[in-house]
Short mmCIF file of C-alpha atoms and ligand atoms in Angstrom, two decimals:
data_model
loop_
_atom_site.label_atom_id
_atom_site.label_comp_id
_atom_site.label_asym_id
_atom_site.label_seq_id
_atom_site.Cartn_x
_atom_site.Cartn_y
_atom_site.Cartn_z
CA UNK A 1 61.10 76.11 134.91
CA UNK A 2 62.67 78.61 132.56
CA UNK A 3 62.79 82.25 133.58
CA UNK A 4 62.98 85.27 131.32
CA UNK A 5 65.30 87.00 133.80
CA UNK A 6 67.60 85.95 136.60
CA UNK A 7 68.30 88.83 138.98
CA UNK A 8 71.25 88.54 141.32
CA UNK A 9 70.67 90.62 144.46
CA UNK A 10 67.43 91.71 146.16
CA UNK A 11 68.56 95.22 147.14
CA UNK A 12 67.24 98.40 145.54
CA UNK A 13 68.83 97.73 142.13
CA UNK A 14 67.58 94.15 141.83
CA UNK A 15 64.15 94.84 143.30
CA UNK A 16 63.41 97.81 141.02
CA UNK A 17 64.39 95.74 137.99
CA UNK A 18 62.31 92.76 139.13
CA UNK A 19 59.27 94.89 139.86
CA UNK A 20 59.40 96.71 136.51
CA UNK A 21 59.98 93.57 134.45
CA UNK A 22 57.18 91.69 136.19
CA UNK A 23 54.60 94.46 136.30
CA UNK A 24 55.32 96.33 133.06
CA UNK A 25 56.57 93.65 130.70
CA UNK A 26 54.91 90.56 132.20
CA UNK A 27 58.28 88.81 132.41
CA UNK A 28 58.96 85.78 134.62
CA UNK A 29 61.68 86.72 137.03
CA UNK A 30 63.77 84.79 139.53
CA UNK A 31 65.45 86.99 142.16
CA UNK A 32 68.20 85.40 144.22
CA UNK A 33 70.17 86.74 147.14
CA UNK A 34 72.93 85.07 149.08
CA UNK A 35 71.67 86.66 152.28
CA UNK A 36 68.67 85.35 154.21
CA UNK A 37 66.59 88.46 153.52
CA UNK A 38 65.54 90.93 150.83
CA UNK A 39 66.38 94.66 150.86
CA UNK A 40 70.17 94.50 150.49
CA UNK A 41 71.95 97.01 152.69
CA UNK A 42 68.71 98.90 153.29
CA UNK A 43 67.23 95.94 155.18
CA UNK A 44 65.57 96.83 158.49
CA UNK A 45 64.09 94.63 161.22
CA UNK A 46 62.85 94.77 164.81
CA UNK A 47 65.52 93.78 167.33
CA UNK A 48 64.65 91.71 170.42
CA UNK A 49 63.75 94.90 172.28
CA UNK A 50 61.14 95.78 169.69
CA UNK A 51 63.15 98.60 168.15
CA UNK A 52 63.32 99.01 164.39
CA UNK A 53 67.00 98.98 163.41
CA UNK A 54 68.88 99.06 160.11
CA UNK A 55 71.11 96.00 160.16
CA UNK A 56 73.65 97.55 157.81
CA UNK A 57 73.78 101.04 159.30
CA UNK A 58 71.61 104.16 159.15
CA UNK A 59 69.66 104.62 155.91
CA UNK A 60 67.98 107.96 155.41
CA UNK A 61 66.02 108.47 152.23
CA UNK A 62 66.53 111.81 150.52
CA UNK A 63 66.20 112.86 146.90
CA UNK A 64 65.56 115.71 144.49
CA UNK A 65 64.45 113.22 141.87
CA UNK A 66 60.67 113.42 141.67
CA UNK A 67 60.44 110.41 139.41
CA UNK A 68 62.26 108.22 141.95
CA UNK A 69 60.13 109.53 144.80
CA UNK A 70 56.90 108.92 142.88
CA UNK A 71 58.02 105.45 141.89
CA UNK A 72 58.86 104.36 145.44
CA UNK A 73 55.64 105.95 146.67
CA UNK A 74 53.82 103.16 144.82
CA UNK A 75 55.10 100.81 147.53
CA UNK A 76 55.17 102.86 150.71
CA UNK A 77 53.71 105.77 152.61
CA UNK A 78 56.25 108.11 154.13
CA UNK A 79 57.08 109.74 157.43
CA UNK A 80 58.68 113.20 157.21
CA UNK A 81 62.18 113.13 158.67
CA UNK A 82 65.03 115.59 158.32
CA UNK A 83 68.31 114.04 159.38
CA UNK A 84 70.67 115.80 161.78
CA UNK A 85 74.26 114.92 162.60
CA UNK A 86 76.59 116.23 165.30
CA UNK A 87 80.34 115.81 165.34
CA UNK A 88 81.91 115.03 168.69
CA UNK A 89 85.21 116.87 168.90
CA UNK A 90 86.89 116.67 172.28
CA UNK A 91 84.04 116.88 174.78
CA UNK A 92 81.84 119.12 172.61
CA UNK A 93 79.24 118.59 169.92
CA UNK A 94 79.19 120.62 166.68
CA UNK A 95 76.74 120.59 163.77
CA UNK A 96 77.88 118.78 160.62
CA UNK A 97 77.86 119.96 157.81
CA UNK A 98 79.98 122.85 159.12
CA UNK A 99 77.63 125.82 159.47
CA UNK A 100 77.47 129.16 161.27
CA UNK A 101 76.80 127.50 164.63
CA UNK A 102 79.84 125.25 164.17
CA UNK A 103 82.08 128.25 163.42
CA UNK A 104 80.69 130.40 166.25
CA UNK A 105 81.10 127.64 168.80
CA UNK A 106 84.56 126.54 167.72
CA UNK A 107 86.08 130.00 167.32
CA UNK A 108 84.03 131.68 170.06
CA UNK A 109 82.67 134.09 167.47
CA UNK A 110 79.30 135.69 167.22
CA UNK A 111 78.60 135.88 163.50
CA UNK A 112 75.00 136.64 162.70
CA UNK A 113 75.02 136.86 158.89
CA UNK A 114 76.08 134.62 156.02
CA UNK A 115 78.44 137.33 154.77
CA UNK A 116 80.35 137.42 158.05
CA UNK A 117 80.83 133.65 157.95
CA UNK A 118 81.84 133.76 154.30
CA UNK A 119 84.38 136.48 155.03
CA UNK A 120 85.76 134.53 157.99
CA UNK A 121 86.14 131.37 155.92
CA UNK A 122 87.77 133.39 153.13
CA UNK A 123 90.45 134.35 155.62
CA UNK A 124 90.91 130.69 156.61
CA UNK A 125 90.71 128.82 153.32
CA UNK A 126 93.69 127.90 151.17
CA UNK A 127 93.28 128.03 147.44
CA UNK A 128 93.77 124.58 146.01
CA UNK A 129 93.62 124.34 142.26
CA UNK A 130 92.93 122.02 140.59
CA UNK A 131 90.93 120.12 143.18
CA UNK A 132 92.49 116.68 142.99
CA UNK A 133 91.43 114.95 146.18
CA UNK A 134 89.30 114.98 149.35
CA UNK A 135 91.77 117.16 151.24
CA UNK A 136 91.82 119.81 148.50
CA UNK A 137 88.06 120.09 148.28
CA UNK A 138 87.62 120.82 152.00
CA UNK A 139 90.74 122.93 152.61
CA UNK A 140 89.79 125.01 149.58
CA UNK A 141 86.48 125.87 151.26
CA UNK A 142 87.29 126.13 154.97
CA UNK A 143 91.07 125.94 155.49
CA UNK A 144 93.29 123.34 157.13
CA UNK A 145 92.19 123.78 160.74
CA UNK A 146 88.55 122.86 160.15
CA UNK A 147 89.60 120.15 157.72
CA UNK A 148 91.93 118.63 160.30
CA UNK A 149 89.36 118.77 163.07
CA UNK A 150 86.29 117.46 161.25
CA UNK A 151 87.51 115.51 158.19
CA UNK A 152 91.07 114.26 158.43
CA UNK A 153 90.74 111.62 161.15
CA UNK A 154 87.15 110.58 160.45
CA UNK A 155 88.10 109.99 156.83
CA UNK A 156 91.21 108.01 157.74
CA UNK A 157 89.12 105.82 160.08
CA UNK A 158 86.40 105.32 157.48
CA UNK A 159 88.58 104.55 154.47
CA UNK A 160 92.00 103.74 155.94
CA UNK A 161 93.30 106.18 153.33
CA UNK A 162 94.43 109.75 153.83
CA UNK A 163 91.97 112.27 152.36
CA UNK A 164 94.67 113.46 149.96
CA UNK A 165 94.59 110.02 148.32
CA UNK A 166 90.79 109.84 147.99
CA UNK A 167 88.63 111.22 145.21
CA UNK A 168 87.29 114.73 145.96
CA UNK A 169 83.81 113.25 145.49
CA UNK A 170 84.07 111.53 148.90
CA UNK A 171 84.43 114.49 151.28
CA UNK A 172 82.72 116.61 148.64
CA UNK A 173 79.48 114.83 149.59
CA UNK A 174 79.37 117.04 152.67
CA UNK A 175 78.62 120.72 151.95
CA UNK A 176 79.73 123.84 153.88
CA UNK A 177 77.04 126.25 155.04
CA UNK A 178 77.17 129.91 155.98
CA UNK A 179 73.77 129.92 157.66
CA UNK A 180 72.37 128.04 160.66
CA UNK A 181 70.77 125.23 158.66
CA UNK A 182 71.70 122.12 160.64
CA UNK A 183 70.04 119.52 158.45
CA UNK A 184 72.37 116.91 156.95
CA UNK A 185 70.53 116.99 153.62
CA UNK A 186 68.67 119.79 151.86
CA UNK A 187 66.89 117.64 149.26
CA UNK A 188 63.31 118.36 148.31
CA UNK A 189 62.09 114.96 149.48
CA UNK A 190 63.33 113.73 152.86
CA UNK A 191 61.27 110.91 154.27
CA UNK A 192 61.50 107.51 155.86
CA UNK A 193 59.30 104.67 154.61
CA UNK A 194 56.39 104.56 157.05
CA UNK A 195 56.52 100.84 157.80
CA UNK A 196 60.25 100.52 157.21
CA UNK A 197 62.35 99.57 154.19
CA UNK A 198 61.82 95.82 154.34
CA UNK A 199 58.03 96.21 154.11
CA UNK A 200 58.52 98.45 151.08
CA UNK A 201 60.68 95.78 149.42
CA UNK A 202 58.08 93.11 150.24
CA UNK A 203 55.46 95.14 148.39
CA UNK A 204 57.77 95.66 145.41
CA UNK A 205 58.56 91.99 145.11
CA UNK A 206 55.11 90.52 145.76
CA UNK A 207 53.98 89.70 142.25
CA UNK A 208 52.85 86.53 140.53
CA UNK A 209 55.72 86.80 138.04
CA UNK A 210 58.42 87.13 140.70
CA UNK A 211 59.98 84.22 142.54
CA UNK A 212 62.48 84.92 145.32
CA UNK A 213 65.16 82.52 146.45
CA UNK A 214 67.20 83.54 149.49
CA UNK A 215 70.43 81.97 150.82
CA UNK A 216 71.40 81.40 147.20
CA UNK A 217 74.73 82.49 145.80
CA UNK A 218 74.79 83.08 142.05
CA UNK A 219 78.19 81.48 141.72
CA UNK A 220 76.86 78.25 143.27
CA UNK A 221 73.93 77.88 140.87
CA UNK A 222 75.60 79.13 137.68
CA UNK A 223 74.91 76.07 135.56
CA UNK A 224 71.63 74.97 137.20
CA UNK A 225 69.21 77.71 136.26
CA UNK A 226 67.67 78.35 132.89
CA UNK A 227 67.05 81.95 131.94
CA UNK A 228 67.40 84.24 128.94
CA UNK A 229 68.83 87.36 130.50
CA UNK A 230 70.85 88.18 133.59
CA UNK A 231 70.74 91.26 135.81
CA UNK A 232 73.70 91.34 138.17
CA UNK A 233 73.93 93.65 141.20
CA UNK A 234 76.83 92.01 143.09
CA UNK A 235 80.48 93.12 143.09
CA UNK A 236 81.74 93.50 139.52
CA UNK A 237 85.23 92.09 140.18
CA UNK A 238 83.74 88.84 141.50
CA UNK A 239 81.67 88.46 138.32
CA UNK A 240 84.82 88.42 136.21
CA UNK A 241 86.60 86.16 138.66
CA UNK A 242 88.96 89.00 139.69
CA UNK A 243 90.75 88.82 136.35
CA UNK A 244 92.09 92.36 136.76
CA UNK A 245 92.58 92.00 140.51
CA UNK A 246 90.31 92.71 143.47
CA UNK A 247 88.58 96.05 143.71
CA UNK A 248 88.78 97.57 147.19
CA UNK A 249 85.53 97.79 149.17
CA UNK A 250 85.12 99.02 152.74
CA UNK A 251 83.12 96.92 155.11
CA UNK A 252 81.74 97.71 158.56
CA UNK A 253 81.60 95.81 161.83
CA UNK A 254 78.62 96.91 163.92
CA UNK A 255 78.49 96.79 167.68
CA UNK A 256 74.94 96.95 169.05
CA UNK A 257 73.77 98.14 172.44
CA UNK A 258 70.34 98.44 173.96
CA UNK A 259 70.17 100.99 176.76
CA UNK A 260 67.56 101.19 179.46
CA UNK A 261 66.86 104.84 178.82
CA UNK A 262 64.41 106.55 176.50
CA UNK A 263 66.96 108.43 174.42
CA UNK A 264 70.72 108.77 174.71
CA UNK A 265 71.79 111.11 171.88
CA UNK A 266 70.46 114.55 170.93
CA UNK A 267 70.33 113.53 167.23
CA UNK A 268 70.19 110.38 165.10
CA UNK A 269 73.89 110.21 164.29
CA UNK A 270 77.00 111.41 166.14
CA UNK A 271 80.25 111.38 164.16
CA UNK A 272 83.40 110.79 166.22
CA UNK A 273 85.88 112.98 164.42
CA UNK A 274 88.79 112.55 166.86
CA UNK A 275 91.34 109.79 166.21
CA UNK A 276 91.14 108.47 169.80
CA UNK A 277 87.91 106.51 169.22
CA UNK A 278 88.16 103.59 166.82
CA UNK A 279 84.52 103.84 165.71
CA UNK A 280 83.38 106.41 163.17
CA UNK A 281 79.80 107.08 164.17
CA UNK A 282 77.06 106.08 166.57
CA UNK A 283 73.47 105.86 165.40
CA UNK A 284 70.39 105.96 167.60
CA UNK A 285 67.67 104.50 165.43
CA UNK A 286 64.66 105.90 167.28
CA UNK A 287 65.46 109.35 165.94
CA UNK A 288 65.22 108.04 162.38
CA UNK A 289 62.09 105.99 162.84
CA UNK A 290 60.35 108.20 165.40
CA UNK A 291 59.46 105.10 167.37
CA UNK A 292 58.16 105.48 170.91
CA UNK A 293 59.75 102.87 173.17
CA UNK A 294 60.98 102.69 176.75
CA UNK A 295 64.53 101.64 175.78
CA UNK A 296 66.80 102.64 172.93
CA UNK A 297 69.16 100.81 170.55
CA UNK A 298 72.38 102.25 169.20
CA UNK A 299 75.07 100.96 166.83
CA UNK A 300 78.79 101.73 166.72
CA UNK A 301 80.45 101.48 163.30
CA UNK A 302 83.99 100.18 162.91
CA UNK A 303 85.08 100.15 159.29
CA UNK A 304 87.33 97.40 158.01
CA UNK A 305 88.75 96.05 154.75
CA UNK A 306 87.38 92.52 155.04
CA UNK A 307 83.79 91.37 155.18
CA UNK A 308 80.66 92.16 153.17
CA UNK A 309 81.40 94.93 150.65
CA UNK A 310 79.55 98.13 151.65
CA UNK A 311 81.42 101.01 150.08
CA UNK A 312 83.41 101.20 146.83
CA UNK A 313 86.67 103.04 147.55
CA UNK A 314 87.04 105.92 145.08
CA UNK A 315 90.74 106.32 144.33
CA UNK A 316 92.57 106.80 141.03
CA UNK A 317 93.84 103.24 141.20
CA UNK A 318 90.43 101.66 141.85
CA UNK A 319 88.88 103.72 139.04
CA UNK A 320 91.52 102.44 136.64
CA UNK A 321 90.79 98.84 137.65
CA UNK A 322 87.04 99.40 137.43
CA UNK A 323 87.44 100.73 133.88
CA UNK A 324 89.08 97.49 132.85
CA UNK A 325 86.08 95.56 134.17
CA UNK A 326 83.73 98.02 132.51
CA UNK A 327 85.43 97.23 129.24
CA UNK A 328 84.62 93.55 129.78
CA UNK A 329 80.99 94.47 130.44
CA UNK A 330 80.75 96.02 126.99
CA UNK A 331 81.85 92.77 125.40
CA UNK A 332 78.99 90.67 126.76
CA UNK A 333 75.35 90.64 125.75
CA UNK A 334 72.34 89.56 127.77
CA UNK A 335 73.69 90.88 131.06
CA UNK A 336 72.91 94.19 132.74
CA UNK A 337 75.12 95.43 135.57
CA UNK A 338 73.33 97.77 137.92
CA UNK A 339 73.57 99.07 141.49
CA UNK A 340 76.32 100.25 143.80
CA UNK A 341 78.55 97.17 143.71
CA UNK A 342 78.17 96.19 140.06
CA UNK A 343 78.86 99.71 138.77
CA UNK A 344 81.34 100.50 141.56
CA UNK A 345 79.72 103.85 142.32
CA UNK A 346 79.32 105.54 145.72
CA UNK A 347 75.57 105.82 145.10
CA UNK A 348 72.81 106.76 147.51
CA UNK A 349 69.58 104.77 147.42
CA UNK A 350 67.79 107.26 145.18
CA UNK A 351 70.65 107.19 142.67
CA UNK A 352 70.50 103.40 142.53
CA UNK A 353 66.74 103.51 141.95
CA UNK A 354 67.11 106.29 139.35
CA UNK A 355 69.83 104.41 137.48
CA UNK A 356 67.85 101.13 137.52
CA UNK A 357 64.71 102.84 136.20
CA UNK A 358 66.76 104.45 133.43
CA UNK A 359 68.40 101.16 132.47
CA UNK A 360 65.01 99.48 132.43
CA UNK A 361 63.67 102.12 130.05
CA UNK A 362 66.73 102.16 127.82
CA UNK A 363 67.64 98.52 127.51
CA UNK A 364 64.59 96.40 128.25
P1 FAD B 401 72.94 96.25 147.84
O1 FAD B 401 71.94 96.86 148.75
O2 FAD B 401 74.32 96.03 148.33
O3 FAD B 401 72.33 94.89 147.29
C1 FAD B 401 73.09 93.97 146.58
C2 FAD B 401 72.58 92.58 146.97
O4 FAD B 401 73.23 91.61 146.12
C3 FAD B 401 72.93 92.20 148.41
O5 FAD B 401 71.75 91.88 149.11
C4 FAD B 401 73.87 91.01 148.25
O6 FAD B 401 73.68 90.03 149.27
C5 FAD B 401 73.47 90.46 146.89
N1 FAD B 401 74.54 89.69 146.25
C6 FAD B 401 75.81 90.09 146.01
N2 FAD B 401 76.51 89.10 145.42
C7 FAD B 401 75.66 88.05 145.27
C8 FAD B 401 75.79 86.75 144.75
N3 FAD B 401 76.94 86.29 144.25
N4 FAD B 401 74.71 85.93 144.75
C9 FAD B 401 73.54 86.36 145.28
N5 FAD B 401 73.36 87.59 145.80
C10 FAD B 401 74.40 88.42 145.80
N6 FAD B 401 71.96 105.60 150.90
C11 FAD B 401 71.11 106.63 151.12
O7 FAD B 401 70.44 107.08 150.17
N7 FAD B 401 70.96 107.18 152.36
C12 FAD B 401 71.65 106.73 153.44
O8 FAD B 401 71.50 107.25 154.54
C13 FAD B 401 72.56 105.65 153.23
N8 FAD B 401 73.28 105.18 154.27
C14 FAD B 401 74.13 104.13 154.08
C15 FAD B 401 74.84 103.64 155.17
C16 FAD B 401 75.69 102.56 155.01
C17 FAD B 401 76.46 102.05 156.20
C18 FAD B 401 75.85 101.96 153.72
C19 FAD B 401 76.78 100.80 153.53
C20 FAD B 401 75.15 102.47 152.64
C21 FAD B 401 74.29 103.54 152.79
N9 FAD B 401 73.55 104.04 151.73
C22 FAD B 401 72.69 105.10 151.93
C23 FAD B 401 73.68 103.48 150.36
C24 FAD B 401 72.66 102.38 150.09
O9 FAD B 401 72.86 101.31 150.98
C25 FAD B 401 72.85 101.89 148.66
O10 FAD B 401 72.78 102.94 147.73
C26 FAD B 401 71.82 100.84 148.23
O11 FAD B 401 71.40 100.01 149.26
C27 FAD B 401 72.46 100.02 147.12
O12 FAD B 401 71.53 99.11 146.59
P2 FAD B 401 72.07 97.96 145.62
O13 FAD B 401 70.90 97.17 145.24
O14 FAD B 401 72.92 98.55 144.56
O15 FAD B 401 73.10 97.11 146.51
N1 UDP B 402 83.25 112.98 156.51
C1 UDP B 402 84.13 113.40 157.51
N2 UDP B 402 83.62 113.89 158.68
C2 UDP B 402 82.28 113.97 158.91
C3 UDP B 402 81.39 113.55 157.90
C4 UDP B 402 81.91 113.04 156.72
O1 UDP B 402 85.34 113.32 157.34
O2 UDP B 402 81.89 114.41 160.00
C5 UDP B 402 83.82 112.47 155.25
C6 UDP B 402 84.16 110.97 155.36
O3 UDP B 402 85.27 110.70 154.54
C7 UDP B 402 82.91 110.32 154.82
C8 UDP B 402 82.56 111.28 153.68
O4 UDP B 402 82.88 112.58 154.21
O5 UDP B 402 83.16 109.01 154.38
C9 UDP B 402 81.13 111.25 153.21
O6 UDP B 402 80.27 111.42 154.32
P1 UDP B 402 78.81 110.78 154.34
O7 UDP B 402 78.15 111.20 155.61
O8 UDP B 402 78.13 111.08 153.07
O9 UDP B 402 79.16 109.21 154.41
P2 UDP B 402 78.18 107.93 154.39
O10 UDP B 402 76.90 108.32 155.06
O11 UDP B 402 78.05 107.53 152.98
O12 UDP B 402 78.96 106.93 155.20
#
């Protein structure tokens, strides 16, 4: 059979494209994924204790993009959830992003207004201009002490790169607050898909024009399949056979534990910001999914260079290499590169969906 489109990858990028092409343009689509499931890194499943876990780490949906929210709402109902994170520093827990509570607890202060906190941070912060890296962006807002405590070691563990060698966009993802708001995100829409992510993907991909083939690597079937147009959501360097060298990606090894206790953490995610623990964060999934169970499942994240690519690594060097690949992209027709790995962008889920919808409208 001949397909109009071959889509490589059944994560958000590939699934949005498949759904739009099938439902809006009546195109015949084959979606392949080398994994044994759909959903990409947002895949969730019930573990053997009956607890809904995210196999590739905690995924919290948040967006200000109404169009993206409305689009995904075609395939899922939602459960309101505002994510909270605590940093474990020494034996104590502090809200992250840094807020008034964090400052009061750490410096034994008693600030009650935003202005007092602002003034305090003004006395701590060092002016860094221009902002060139992830150290500059934090030190410029809160000073070296807070940077060292909450960002320096966590960042080194996560990326195996010092913050001063990482794009400011990395640590710049985390804001600084003067008030007591202890939510991780402040987006307008903060929800979890009611029946989980995988169910949402199933609904997106269930269409007479869409065929799904799992356990299928694009590079193994290159010459076998007949199709007119390719949509590629895998790593861009692999597509071009690493002709300009390998792009760095960070991977994660997860350690899972089920504990015979109803809940073990006060919030969904605890970040271990000290260097003495090798893991970066511990997630307790029941907080995210609001599931009621007798036991609880947690995951420890250990980041590593090798393994499945999870995060592009935003440095000057990797950007330069990516631009060379991007140049190659411009030379070929009949292929669209979309998603976090194929465009080498540190995108959240909503950004991947937004970009895919835009590409669909512009190019197809
Ligand atoms: P992916 O989900 O990576 O999908 C790409 C798919 O392509 C994969 O399934 C892969 O198997 C397949 N593939 C690759 N190469 C081939 C090949 N050669 N042949 C066949 N198939 C192939 N975002 C948020 O908004 N909120 C969060 O809380 C959040 N938390 C995250 C936590 C972690 C630990 C990670 C790693 C990411 C997190 N994200 C979060 C980001 C989110 O995972 C991504 O934005 C989104 O899943 C990217 O979708 P994608 O389709 O671009 O890529
Ligand atoms: N970060 C940190 N300490 C924290 C939280 C975040 O140093 O307590 C830094 C770290 O480099 C991390 C980046 O900020 O990779 C972005 O954080 P985010 O929570 O957005 O990471 P993600 O959820 O994408 O892993």
